[in-house]
Every structure is written in C-alpha cells, then in structure tokens.
Coordinates of C-alpha atoms in Angstrom, one line a residue:
X1 CA -0.1 0.1 0.1
X2 CA 1.6 3.3 -1.2
X3 CA 1.8 6.1 1.2
X4 CA -0.7 8.3 -0.7
X5 CA -3.3 5.7 -0.5
X6 CA -2.9 5.3 3.8
X7 CA -3.1 9.1 4.0
X8 CA -6.6 9.3 2.0
X9 CA -8.0 6.4 4.1
X10 CA -7.0 8.2 7.2
X11 CA -8.2 11.2 6.3
X12 CA -11.7 9.2 5.4
X13 CA -10.9 7.6 9.2
X14 CA -11.3 11.0 10.6
X15 CA -14.1 12.6 8.5
X16 CA -16.4 9.8 9.3
X17 CA -15.5 10.2 13.2
X18 CA -15.9 13.9 13.4
X19 CA -19.2 15.0 14.5
X20 CA -22.2 16.1 12.6
X21 CA -20.7 14.2 9.5
X22 CA -22.9 11.4 7.4
X23 CA -20.1 8.7 7.6
X24 CA -22.8 6.9 4.8
X25 CA -21.2 7.1 1.1
X26 CA -22.6 9.6 -1.2
X27 CA -24.7 8.2 -3.7
X28 CA -26.9 11.0 -5.3
X29 CA -27.6 8.9 -8.6
X30 CA -29.2 6.2 -6.2
X31 CA -31.9 8.5 -4.6
X32 CA -32.6 9.9 -8.2
X33 CA -33.1 6.5 -9.4
X34 CA -35.7 5.2 -6.5
X35 CA -37.3 8.6 -7.3
X36 CA -37.8 7.9 -10.7
X37 CA -39.0 4.5 -10.1
X38 CA -41.5 5.7 -7.2
X39 CA -42.8 8.2 -10.1
X40 CA -43.2 5.4 -12.2
X41 CA -45.0 3.3 -10.1
X42 CA -47.5 5.9 -9.3
X43 CA -47.9 6.8 -12.7
X44 CA -48.7 3.3 -13.8
X45 CA -51.3 3.1 -10.6
X46 CA -53.1 5.9 -11.4
X47 CA -53.5 4.8 -15.5
X48 CA -54.5 2.0 -14.4
X49 CA -56.8 3.4 -11.9
X50 CA -58.3 5.8 -14.6
X51 CA -59.0 3.3 -17.3
X52 CA -60.7 0.8 -14.7
X53 CA -63.1 3.7 -13.2
X54 CA -63.8 4.6 -17.1
X55 CA -64.8 0.8 -17.6
X56 CA -66.6 0.1 -14.6
X57 CA -67.9 3.5 -13.5
X58 CA -71.9 3.5 -13.6
X59 CA -73.1 6.0 -15.7
X60 CA -76.2 7.1 -13.1
X61 CA -75.4 9.0 -10.0
X62 CA -78.1 6.5 -7.7
X63 CA -75.2 3.9 -8.5
X64 CA -72.3 5.6 -7.9
X65 CA -70.7 4.1 -4.8
X66 CA -67.9 1.8 -3.7
X67 CA -70.1 -1.2 -4.5
X68 CA -70.1 -0.3 -7.9
X69 CA -66.3 -0.6 -8.8
X70 CA -66.5 -4.1 -7.1
X71 CA -66.4 -5.7 -11.0
X72 CA -64.3 -7.2 -13.2
X73 CA -64.7 -5.8 -16.8
X74 CA -64.9 -8.5 -19.6
X75 CA -63.9 -5.4 -22.5
X76 CA -61.1 -4.5 -20.2
X77 CA -59.6 -8.2 -20.3
X78 CA -60.3 -8.1 -24.0
X79 CA -58.0 -5.2 -24.6
X80 CA -55.2 -6.5 -22.0
X81 CA -55.2 -9.3 -24.0
X82 CA -55.2 -7.8 -27.4
X83 CA -52.1 -5.7 -26.2
X84 CA -50.3 -8.8 -25.1
X85 CA -50.5 -10.6 -28.2
X86 CA -49.7 -7.8 -30.8
X87 CA -46.0 -6.9 -31.8
X88 CA -44.6 -3.9 -31.3
X89 CA -45.6 -1.6 -34.1
X90 CA -49.5 -3.4 -34.1
X91 CA -49.3 -2.7 -30.6
X92 CA -48.9 1.2 -30.8
X93 CA -51.4 1.7 -33.4
X94 CA -53.8 -0.3 -31.4
X95 CA -53.2 1.7 -28.4
X96 CA -53.6 4.8 -30.6
X97 CA -56.9 4.0 -31.9
X98 CA -58.4 2.7 -28.4
X99 CA -56.8 5.1 -26.2
X100 CA -59.2 7.9 -27.6
X101 CA -62.0 5.5 -27.9
X102 CA -61.9 5.3 -24.3
X103 CA -61.9 8.9 -23.9
X104 CA -65.0 8.9 -26.0
X105 CA -66.5 6.4 -23.7
X106 CA -65.7 8.2 -20.8
X107 CA -67.3 11.5 -22.3
X108 CA -70.4 9.1 -23.2
X109 CA -70.6 8.3 -19.7
X110 CA -70.7 11.8 -18.2
X111 CA -73.2 13.1 -20.7
X112 CA -75.5 9.9 -19.9
X113 CA -74.5 10.6 -15.9
X114 CA -75.6 14.4 -16.5
X115 CA -78.6 13.9 -18.9
X116 CA -80.0 10.9 -16.4
X117 CA -79.4 13.5 -13.1
X118 CA -81.4 16.3 -14.9
X119 CA -83.8 14.7 -17.3
X120 CA -83.7 11.0 -16.4
X121 CA -82.6 9.9 -19.8
X122 CA -79.4 9.0 -21.2
X123 CA -77.5 11.3 -23.7
X124 CA -78.9 11.1 -27.2
X125 CA -75.6 10.8 -29.9
X126 CA -77.8 12.3 -32.7
X127 CA -80.0 14.9 -31.2
X128 CA -78.7 16.2 -28.4
X129 CA -76.2 18.4 -29.5
X130 CA -78.6 20.5 -30.6
X131 CA -79.3 21.1 -26.8
X132 CA -75.8 22.8 -26.4
X133 CA -76.9 26.1 -27.4
X134 CA -79.9 25.9 -25.3
X135 CA -77.5 24.7 -22.5
X136 CA -75.2 27.6 -22.9
X137 CA -78.5 29.9 -23.1
X138 CA -79.9 28.7 -19.6
X139 CA -76.4 29.1 -17.8
X140 CA -76.2 32.3 -19.4
X141 CA -79.3 33.5 -17.9
X142 CA -78.7 31.9 -14.8
X143 CA -75.4 33.3 -14.1
X144 CA -74.2 35.4 -16.6
X145 CA -72.5 35.6 -20.0
X146 CA -68.7 35.3 -18.1
X147 CA -70.2 32.3 -16.2
X148 CA -71.3 30.8 -19.6
X149 CA -68.0 31.4 -21.4
X150 CA -66.5 29.8 -18.2
X151 CA -68.6 26.8 -18.4
X152 CA -68.2 26.3 -22.2
X153 CA -64.3 26.5 -22.3
X154 CA -64.2 24.4 -18.8
X155 CA -66.2 21.3 -21.2
X156 CA -63.6 21.7 -24.0
X157 CA -60.7 21.4 -21.6
X158 CA -62.1 18.7 -20.2
X159 CA -62.6 16.9 -23.5
X160 CA -59.6 17.7 -24.7
X161 CA -58.1 16.3 -21.3
X162 CA -60.0 13.4 -21.6
X163 CA -59.1 12.1 -24.8
X164 CA -55.6 12.8 -24.3
X165 CA -54.9 11.8 -21.0
X166 CA -56.6 8.1 -21.5
X167 CA -54.7 7.9 -24.6
X168 CA -51.6 8.2 -22.6
X169 CA -52.7 6.0 -19.7
X170 CA -53.2 3.2 -22.3
X171 CA -49.5 3.4 -23.7
X172 CA -48.1 3.4 -19.7
X173 CA -50.1 0.2 -19.0
X174 CA -49.4 -1.0 -22.8
X175 CA -45.5 -0.8 -21.9
X176 CA -46.2 -1.9 -18.1
X177 CA -47.9 -5.1 -20.1
X178 CA -44.7 -5.9 -21.9
X179 CA -42.2 -5.6 -19.3
X180 CA -43.9 -7.7 -17.1
X181 CA -45.3 -10.1 -20.2
X182 CA -45.2 -13.5 -18.3
X183 CA -46.8 -12.0 -14.9
X184 CA -49.6 -9.9 -17.0
X185 CA -50.4 -12.9 -18.8
X186 CA -51.3 -15.2 -16.1
X187 CA -53.2 -12.4 -14.0
X188 CA -55.2 -11.6 -17.4
X189 CA -55.9 -15.6 -17.8
X190 CA -56.6 -15.8 -13.6
X191 CA -59.1 -13.1 -14.0
X192 CA -60.9 -14.5 -17.5
X193 CA -61.5 -17.6 -15.5
X194 CA -63.0 -15.6 -12.4
X195 CA -65.2 -13.9 -15.1
X196 CA -66.1 -16.7 -16.4
X197 CA -67.1 -18.4 -13.0
X198 CA -68.7 -15.1 -11.8
X199 CA -70.8 -14.9 -15.1
X200 CA -72.2 -18.8 -14.9
X201 CA -73.0 -18.6 -11.3
X202 CA -74.3 -15.1 -11.4
X203 CA -72.2 -13.5 -8.7
X204 CA -73.0 -10.1 -7.2
X205 CA -71.3 -8.8 -4.6
X206 CA -73.8 -5.5 -4.3
X207 CA -77.4 -5.8 -5.5
X208 CA -77.6 -5.4 -9.4
X209 CA -74.1 -5.1 -10.0
X210 CA -72.5 -8.3 -11.5
X211 CA -68.9 -8.8 -11.1
X212 CA -68.5 -10.5 -14.8
X213 CA -69.0 -7.2 -16.1
X214 CA -70.2 -6.7 -19.4
X215 CA -71.6 -2.5 -19.0
X216 CA -69.5 -1.5 -21.8
X217 CA -70.6 -3.8 -24.6
X218 CA -74.3 -3.0 -23.1
X219 CA -73.9 0.9 -23.4
X220 CA -72.6 0.6 -26.8
X221 CA -75.3 -1.5 -28.0
X222 CA -77.7 0.8 -26.1
X223 CA -76.2 3.8 -28.0
X224 CA -76.2 2.1 -31.6
X225 CA -79.7 1.2 -31.1
X226 CA -80.5 4.4 -30.5
X227 CA -78.8 5.9 -33.4
X228 CA -80.7 3.4 -35.8
X229 CA -83.7 4.3 -34.4
X230 CA -83.7 8.3 -34.8
X231 CA -83.1 7.6 -38.6
X232 CA -85.8 5.0 -38.7
X233 CA -87.7 7.6 -36.9
X234 CA -88.1 10.4 -39.6
X235 CA -90.0 8.7 -41.9
X236 CA -92.0 7.3 -39.2
X237 CA -93.1 10.5 -37.9
X238 CA -93.4 12.2 -41.0
X239 CA -96.8 9.9 -42.0
X240 CA -97.9 10.9 -38.4
X241 CA -97.9 14.2 -39.1
X242 CA -100.0 14.0 -42.5
X243 CA -102.5 11.6 -40.4
X244 CA -104.5 14.4 -39.1
X245 CA -108.4 14.0 -38.6
X246 CA -108.8 17.1 -38.3
X247 CA -106.5 18.8 -41.1
X248 CA -109.4 19.9 -43.3
X249 CA -112.4 20.3 -40.6
X250 CA -114.0 23.8 -41.2
X251 CA -113.6 26.4 -38.9
X252 CA -117.6 26.5 -37.8
X253 CA -117.4 23.1 -37.0
X254 CA -114.3 23.4 -34.8
X255 CA -114.7 24.1 -30.6
X256 CA -118.3 24.8 -30.8
X257 CA -118.9 24.5 -27.2
X258 CA -116.2 27.5 -26.4
X259 CA -118.0 30.0 -28.4
X260 CA -117.4 33.6 -27.2
X261 CA -115.6 32.4 -24.2
X262 CA -111.8 33.5 -23.5
X263 CA -109.4 30.6 -23.3
X264 CA -106.2 31.1 -21.3
X265 CA -103.6 28.1 -21.7
X266 CA -101.3 28.2 -19.0
X267 CA -98.2 25.7 -18.8
X268 CA -97.2 26.3 -15.5
X269 CA -92.9 25.4 -15.4
X270 CA -92.4 21.6 -13.9
X271 CA -95.6 21.4 -12.2
X272 CA -95.0 17.7 -11.8
X273 CA -97.0 14.8 -10.0
X274 CA -94.6 14.4 -7.4
X275 CA -95.9 18.3 -6.4
X276 CA -99.4 17.0 -5.5
X277 CA -98.2 13.4 -4.1
X278 CA -94.6 13.4 -2.7
X279 CA -95.4 13.9 1.1
X280 CA -92.4 16.8 1.5
X281 CA -94.0 18.6 -1.1
X282 CA -97.6 18.0 -1.4
X283 CA -98.6 19.7 2.1
X284 CA -97.8 23.1 0.8
X285 CA -98.7 22.8 -2.9
X286 CA -101.7 20.8 -1.8
X287 CA -102.7 23.3 0.6
X288 CA -102.7 26.3 -2.0
X289 CA -104.4 24.4 -4.5
X290 CA -107.5 23.6 -1.8
X291 CA -108.0 26.9 -0.7
X292 CA -108.1 27.9 -4.0
X293 CA -110.6 25.3 -4.8
X294 CA -112.7 27.0 -2.5
X295 CA -112.1 30.9 -3.0
X296 CA -112.9 29.9 -7.0
X297 CA -116.0 27.9 -5.2
X298 CA -117.1 31.0 -3.7
X299 CA -116.4 33.0 -6.9
X300 CA -118.8 30.6 -8.7
X301 CA -116.3 28.8 -10.6
X302 CA -116.0 25.1 -10.8
X303 CA -112.6 23.1 -11.7
X304 CA -112.0 19.4 -12.9
X305 CA -108.7 18.0 -12.6
X306 CA -106.5 14.7 -14.3
X307 CA -103.1 13.8 -15.2
X308 CA -101.5 13.9 -18.4
X309 CA -98.1 11.6 -19.2
X310 CA -95.1 14.2 -20.4
X311 CA -93.0 13.4 -23.2
X312 CA -90.1 15.0 -21.3
X313 CA -88.8 14.9 -18.0
X314 CA -86.5 17.7 -16.0
X315 CA -86.3 19.9 -19.1
X316 CA -87.2 20.1 -22.7
X317 CA -90.6 21.9 -21.8
X318 CA -90.9 22.8 -25.7
X319 CA -91.4 19.1 -26.1
X320 CA -94.5 19.1 -23.9
X321 CA -95.5 21.9 -25.4
X322 CA -95.5 20.7 -29.0
X323 CA -97.0 17.1 -28.0
X324 CA -100.4 18.6 -26.1
X325 CA -100.9 21.4 -28.9
X326 CA -100.0 19.4 -32.0
X327 CA -101.5 15.6 -30.8
X328 CA -98.3 14.2 -31.7
X329 CA -95.7 12.5 -28.9
X330 CA -92.8 14.7 -29.6
X331 CA -89.8 13.6 -27.2
X332 CA -86.8 14.8 -29.2
X333 CA -85.4 17.4 -31.4
X334 CA -85.4 15.8 -34.6
X335 CA -89.2 15.4 -34.2
X336 CA -89.7 19.1 -32.7
X337 CA -87.8 20.1 -35.8
X338 CA -89.6 18.0 -38.1
X339 CA -93.1 19.3 -36.8
X340 CA -92.2 23.0 -36.5
X341 CA -91.2 22.3 -40.2
X342 CA -94.7 20.8 -40.9
X343 CA -98.6 22.2 -41.3
X344 CA -99.9 20.2 -38.6
X345 CA -102.9 21.9 -37.5
X346 CA -102.5 22.7 -33.6
X347 CA -105.2 23.7 -31.0
X348 CA -103.9 27.2 -31.8
X349 CA -104.5 26.6 -34.8
X350 CA -107.7 25.3 -34.7
X351 CA -109.0 28.2 -32.3
X352 CA -107.7 30.7 -35.0
X353 CA -109.2 28.7 -37.6
X354 CA -112.9 29.2 -35.6
X355 CA -112.7 32.8 -35.1
X356 CA -110.7 33.0 -31.8
X357 CA -107.7 35.8 -32.0
X358 CA -104.8 33.6 -31.1
X359 CA -102.0 35.0 -28.7
X360 CA -98.7 34.1 -27.4
X361 CA -97.1 35.5 -24.0
X362 CA -93.9 34.0 -23.8
X363 CA -91.8 35.8 -21.0
X364 CA -88.8 33.3 -21.3
X365 CA -88.4 34.1 -25.2
X366 CA -85.2 36.1 -24.6
X367 CA -84.1 35.1 -28.8
X368 CA -85.5 35.4 -31.8
X369 CA -87.9 32.7 -32.6
X370 CA -88.7 32.3 -36.2
X371 CA -91.0 29.2 -35.3
X372 CA -93.4 31.0 -34.0
X373 CA -95.8 31.1 -37.1
X374 CA -96.4 27.1 -36.5
X375 CA -98.5 28.0 -33.5
X376 CA -100.8 30.4 -35.5
X377 CA -100.1 32.8 -32.8
X378 CA -102.4 36.7 -34.6
X379 CA -100.5 38.3 -31.4
X380 CA -97.5 37.6 -29.8
X381 CA -95.2 39.3 -27.3
X382 CA -91.6 37.8 -25.9
X383 CA -89.6 38.9 -23.2
X384 CA -88.7 42.3 -24.7
X385 CA -92.1 43.1 -25.7
X386 CA -93.4 42.5 -22.3
X387 CA -91.6 45.8 -21.0
X388 CA -90.9 44.3 -17.8
X389 CA -88.5 46.7 -15.7
X390 CA -87.4 44.8 -12.7
X391 CA -85.0 42.6 -11.5
X392 CA -84.7 38.9 -12.6
X393 CA -85.3 35.9 -10.6
X394 CA -82.8 33.4 -10.8
X395 CA -83.6 31.9 -14.6
X396 CA -86.7 34.0 -14.9
X397 CA -86.8 37.2 -16.4
X398 CA -89.9 38.4 -14.6
X399 CA -92.6 36.8 -12.0
X400 CA -95.4 35.3 -13.4
X401 CA -97.5 37.8 -11.8
X402 CA -96.3 40.6 -13.7
X403 CA -97.0 38.1 -16.9
X404 CA -100.5 37.6 -16.2
X405 CA -101.2 41.4 -15.1
X406 CA -99.5 41.7 -18.3
X407 CA -101.8 39.7 -20.8
X408 CA -104.8 41.1 -18.6
X409 CA -104.1 44.8 -19.1
X410 CA -102.4 44.8 -22.7
X411 CA -104.2 42.1 -24.1
X412 CA -107.5 40.4 -23.0
X413 CA -108.6 44.2 -22.3
X414 CA -107.6 45.8 -25.7
X415 CA -109.7 43.5 -28.2
X416 CA -113.5 43.2 -29.1
X417 CA -112.9 39.1 -29.8
X418 CA -112.8 35.9 -28.2
X419 CA -109.1 35.3 -27.2
X420 CA -107.0 32.0 -27.2
X421 CA -104.0 32.5 -25.3
X422 CA -100.9 29.9 -24.5
X423 CA -99.1 31.2 -21.4
X424 CA -96.2 29.6 -20.0
X425 CA -95.5 30.7 -16.3
X426 CA -91.8 30.7 -15.3
X427 CA -91.4 31.7 -11.8
X428 CA -91.0 27.9 -11.1
X429 CA -88.3 27.2 -13.3
X430 CA -85.2 25.5 -11.8
X431 CA -82.8 26.5 -10.1
X432 CA -85.2 27.5 -7.6
X433 CA -82.8 30.0 -6.0
X434 CA -85.3 33.2 -6.1
X435 CA -89.3 33.4 -5.5
X436 CA -91.1 36.4 -6.1
X437 CA -94.0 37.1 -3.5
X438 CA -97.7 38.1 -4.1
X439 CA -98.5 41.7 -4.3
X440 CA -101.4 43.9 -4.7
X441 CA -102.5 43.3 -8.6
X442 CA -102.9 46.7 -8.8
X443 CA -99.0 47.5 -7.7
X444 CA -97.2 45.4 -10.3
X445 CA -96.9 48.2 -12.9
X446 CA -94.0 47.9 -14.6
X447 CA -92.5 45.5 -12.7
X448 CA -89.9 47.8 -10.9
X449 CA -91.6 47.5 -7.3
X450 CA -90.0 43.8 -7.5
X451 CA -86.5 45.6 -6.9
X452 CA -87.8 46.9 -3.5
X453 CA -90.0 44.7 -0.9
X454 CA -91.6 42.4 -3.4
X455 CA -88.5 40.1 -3.6
X456 CA -89.9 37.5 -2.2
X457 CA -88.0 34.2 -1.1
X458 CA -84.3 33.5 -1.5
X459 CA -83.0 30.4 -1.4
X460 CA -79.1 31.2 -1.7
X461 CA -76.3 30.2 -4.3
X462 CA -77.5 27.3 -6.7
X463 CA -74.1 25.6 -5.5
X464 CA -74.3 26.0 -1.9
X465 CA -78.0 24.1 -1.5
X466 CA -78.4 20.8 -0.2
X467 CA -81.5 18.8 -1.8
X468 CA -83.4 19.5 1.2
X469 CA -82.9 23.2 0.7
X470 CA -83.6 22.6 -3.3
X471 CA -87.2 21.1 -2.7
X472 CA -87.8 23.8 -0.2
X473 CA -87.0 26.2 -3.1
X474 CA -89.0 24.1 -5.7
X475 CA -92.1 23.8 -3.3
X476 CA -92.2 27.6 -2.8
X477 CA -92.1 28.3 -6.7
X478 CA -94.5 25.8 -7.8
X479 CA -97.0 27.4 -4.8
X480 CA -96.0 30.8 -6.3
X481 CA -97.4 30.0 -9.9
X482 CA -100.2 28.0 -9.1
X483 CA -101.6 31.0 -6.2
X484 CA -101.2 33.7 -9.2
X485 CA -103.5 31.6 -11.3
X486 CA -106.2 31.5 -8.8
X487 CA -106.0 35.0 -7.6
X488 CA -106.0 36.3 -11.8
X489 CA -109.2 34.0 -11.6
X490 CA -110.5 35.9 -8.5
X491 CA -109.7 39.4 -9.8
X492 CA -110.5 39.3 -13.5
X493 CA -112.5 35.7 -13.8
X494 CA -116.2 36.3 -15.6
X495 CA -118.6 34.4 -17.2
X496 CA -116.9 33.9 -20.1
X497 CA -113.1 33.0 -19.2
X498 CA -112.1 29.4 -19.4
X499 CA -108.9 28.5 -18.2
X500 CA -106.9 25.3 -18.5
X501 CA -103.6 24.8 -16.7
X502 CA -101.2 22.4 -16.9
X503 CA -97.4 21.2 -15.9
X504 CA -94.9 21.1 -18.6
X505 CA -92.9 18.0 -17.3
X506 CA -91.9 17.1 -13.8
X507 CA -88.9 18.6 -11.7
X508 CA -85.1 17.3 -12.1
X509 CA -84.6 13.9 -10.4
X510 CA -82.9 16.0 -7.4
X511 CA -86.2 16.9 -6.5
X512 CA -88.1 13.7 -7.5
X513 CA -85.4 11.2 -7.1
X514 CA -84.5 8.7 -9.9
X515 CA -87.5 6.9 -11.7
X516 CA -90.2 9.2 -10.8
X517 CA -93.5 8.8 -13.3
X518 CA -93.5 11.8 -16.4
X519 CA -97.3 12.4 -15.0
X520 CA -98.4 16.0 -14.5
X521 CA -101.6 17.6 -13.0
X522 CA -103.6 19.2 -15.4
X523 CA -107.1 20.8 -14.1
X524 CA -109.8 23.2 -16.7
X525 CA -111.6 25.8 -14.2
X526 CA -115.0 27.7 -15.7
X527 CA -117.6 29.5 -14.2
X528 CA -120.4 28.3 -17.1
X529 CA -121.3 24.5 -16.2
X530 CA -121.5 23.9 -19.9
X531 CA -117.7 24.2 -20.3
X532 CA -117.5 21.5 -17.6
X533 CA -120.6 19.4 -19.1
X534 CA -118.9 19.0 -22.1
X535 CA -115.9 17.1 -20.2
X536 CA -118.3 15.4 -17.8
X537 CA -117.0 11.6 -19.8
X538 CA -113.5 12.2 -19.2
X539 CA -113.8 11.2 -15.2
X540 CA -111.3 13.9 -13.8
X541 CA -112.1 14.9 -10.5
X542 CA -113.2 17.5 -8.7
X543 CA -111.5 20.6 -7.6
X544 CA -107.8 21.9 -8.8
X545 CA -105.8 18.5 -7.2
X546 CA -106.1 15.7 -9.1
X547 CA -106.4 12.6 -6.3
X548 CA -103.9 9.3 -6.7
X549 CA -106.8 8.1 -8.4
X550 CA -107.5 10.6 -11.1
X551 CA -107.2 9.4 -14.9
X552 CA -103.8 9.7 -16.8
X553 CA -103.4 10.1 -20.1
X554 CA -101.0 10.3 -22.7
X555 CA -100.4 14.2 -23.4
X556 CA -100.6 13.7 -26.9
X557 CA -104.2 12.6 -26.8
X558 CA -105.5 16.2 -25.3
X559 CA -105.7 17.8 -28.8
X560 CA -108.3 15.2 -30.3
X561 CA -110.3 14.9 -27.1
X562 CA -110.5 18.8 -26.5
X563 CA -111.5 19.1 -30.0
X564 CA -113.8 16.7 -29.8
X565 CA -115.5 17.4 -26.5
X566 CA -116.1 21.0 -27.6
X567 CA -116.8 20.4 -31.1
X568 CA -120.8 19.7 -32.4
X569 CA -122.8 17.4 -31.2
X570 CA -121.7 14.8 -34.1
X571 CA -118.5 14.0 -35.1
X572 CA -117.1 17.0 -37.5
X573 CA -116.9 15.9 -41.1
X574 CA -113.8 16.6 -42.7
X575 CA -113.7 18.7 -46.3
X576 CA -112.9 16.7 -49.5
X577 CA -109.0 17.0 -49.9

C-alpha cells in the first residue's frame, strides 16, 4: 500500500468520526433512481385506476358507490389480451386507436350521468348536440355571460383532457404489460377464469351489480340502437304528421262548445305529479290548491283535474308544448324540428280557424324565434315585448304575476274578439333560488316594484344548497305560480273565462329522485257549467287538485279529446281534400 493511499484512508476515517458528518457513501444517483421508480409506479397505478374507472364507472348518480367498482370488466380483459398478443408496431397502432375510444367512452358516460341527473334519460348521440345552445343560454340567463363562457371553456378543456389523458394512460399500461409479460399473461388468464365463473354463477357482491361485467358492451349497444332508431324515426313521424283527422275540418265545426269564451292555456313550469303527491312537497302545494278550490267555488267557479303523461322530464318544456298542442308525441329534437317545419294543425290553429284571436305570451323567449308562426299566433309577445322593468328572479326574466297582469291589461282588455292565449309561466323554473311574492295586482305596474319589497323568498346560491333546500325552493316556487293563477281568476275572471293549466314536465331528479313518473297535473276551470258538462265523460276529479286515482292520459291524446269534447254534438266531417 502506497503512502498516499494510507493518507487518504486515514483522512476518510478521521472524517467519519467527526461530529455531525454523515459516514454513509454519497450516492445522489441512487436517490434519483429510487425517485424515478416511485414516480413510474405511481404513474402506472394512476393510469390503471383511470382506465378501470372508465370501464366500470356507472352512468347513474344513484349507482355511484364503492360497490359499483367491485367488477371485472370483460372489455378490459380483451384489451389487455390484445396488447399482450400484438407485436410492437401493431400494438402502438392499437393504443393510438383504443386510447381515444376510451376517452370518447368517458365523455359519453359523463354525458349520460349528467342527462340522467337532470332529465332522467341517457344522452342522445344523434340529437342532444342540438341542446348545447339551449344549455349555454340557460347558464347565461342564470349565471351571466361570464359564467356561461367559463362553463363552455371548461367543457372543451375537459373533453380534450379526457382524450389525451386516456390515450397516454393506455400507452403506459401497454408498456407495463410488455415489461412484465409473463406475470401479466398469467393475471389476465386468471381473471378471465374468474370472470367466466362469476358469469355462470351470477355472482353479485352488491345487488344489481354483477362481478362479471359487460357494461361497456351494453352501453355501446344501447347507443347504437338509439342512433338506428333516430334514423328510422324520420319517416315514421312524417307519416304521423300527415295522418290528422282534424286537418280539413271547417272552422264552423270546431270548438262550438266554447264560443264567445276567452280561453287561457297556461303551462306551469316543472309542475309535476310529485308536487301534489310527494310527502315533503305536497302539503304546502296542496294547501294552495285546496284553498284555491274553495275560493274559486265561492266566486262561482268549478274545476276538474286529471293527469297527463309528458314526453319529457326535468327540462325540454318545448317538447311538452309541441305534444299537447299538436296531438303528436314529440320527445326529441328531431321530431320537434320536423313538426315545426310542417303544417300540422295545432290547438292554437284550431282556435284561430274557428274565429278566435290567438295570442302567445312567452316571458322566457329572450331570443328571436322564427318558428312562432307554426303555432298560429295572431299576436306574439316575447320577453322584450312584455316591457318588464324589474329584476330577474334566478332564471326567470320576470315574475308570473307580472306576466298575467300584462296579459290582462295589454291583451285581454284590448280586444273585442274572443281570445285563445298560450302563456307559459316560468317562476317555477329551476334552479329555484329566488321566488317572488304575491302583491296587489294594482301594484305590479312595469315591474320596478320587484326591486324593493316584492323580492320574496331567496333560496341562496344555486351551488351551495343541499337537496332539502332545493326541494324547499321548488315547493315555494310551484306554490307561487299556482297562487298567481288562482288570484288572477278571482280578480279578473267572468262568465266567459275558461282556464286550462297544466305542468309541462316533472322537475329534475334532484327533486323527484330517480325513476319518478312523467305525469303532470292538468285542470280546467270555468264558471259556465256548460263548459265542464262537455268534459263530464272524462272522469276527471272535482277541484284544482287531482287525487291518486285521477285518470292518466298520454299528453298527445289531449288535442283530439279536447277538440272532440268541444266540437259539435256529432263527429266533425272533414271537407274533401
């Protein structure tokens, strides 16, 4: 051993015994390598969790529980087997194709989850893209333009992030499978055997959630069938439009039982069956209806009530309007657009043909609406034409009482012909965060009074409320809209007024829960006993509130039943075509 070597060793020994000096070898490369291995392991674990969540994650909010993930996805096993079997270059191609498909699958699942939560139905791959503009308008009207733009940008970023992230996640998992090919092959084989055994026995750790999962196959199959149905439905619906028994009936044979009557057809936003039957909602709503029945009866009015089954749920009010007025089941945008491009006779059009002046008072119409001509309005008032000068109430541009007061003073009092008016009331529109209160009809004016003491109930910020607060806001809003109609009849009604009011659809599942019916109440109010005599055969119940045993009709049957009941005593004879 040379002298310099001894010196270096002694120096090292001396340093190792100095207080506060680390005697371990300095190996920064080892720590960095350990950190890289840990990062790779964490990244691979997150990639596996993300892909697994996309494959087995439920598309219903009610199923979003830990038990929903106790599944073995068959599609995941097939993809893993494919990646293990392919050579390097075809495997890269497969990852490039399958990765974005996983991203699209995640997007469809999220869309289904959102639509089931809001509308209690899955996303329609063919038609629901048309609703993006309406969704943007709803957010803009509720949260302002900045909120709507922010939401739109967020959605675009989320879509891009899902497509990119899932492609990168699958690429990482493919590399992991190849690096551990033997262990991965054994694991896939073992899981396949377990899947087959669970499928044969029908193993379910959680009720309704099979361990042997084929959810993705079922989801893709359901959406493919939906797309095929939409394409075939065009011709079917066109034929239904043409098959109209009232198409050529002369005006003097239409609505003879309502001559000289002013007829108001009022849609009450989100007024569904749950409002009069749910134990948490019904007591307050029914108190308004029952008290209203007595008040109107004291003023000489009677009412009959039943239920209609709406074609929509939680939203899409225009589909219910289409269905009731045209007598055709209109449950999607394709049918809506096809209907509005046709010459189908609507209930409004029948009144117009029979000599009534037809009026549309639409406080929620904040954008140009060229299709309004389809509904045969002689006079049309959108939000701007209504001239409201007060504050908004959440989504609603104006309170229902203002809408009805405008109609009375500027429309009904300004004509010498019988009126048929369609008036959608929107104070009960979601998100039910601000509810007006009733004031004296002579106080309404131009609506500026609502900036002071008439603001009514405030349910707080839409994003900060729990379910009970949302339901309370809904209950208050429905009560307000119904009270507005009752008070209007009391204040301005006469022997020649006939009021028909109904819900357009049930509120969102956050109020009703999943799987609620699509029934909505409908009521006819009149002072002339001859009007209600015409509908005595319908079996509708007395009063403003339909009971549990009241008849239930599909909404598309109402137009023909109404025209028949109030037509001549003999069936109408169509003129030759």
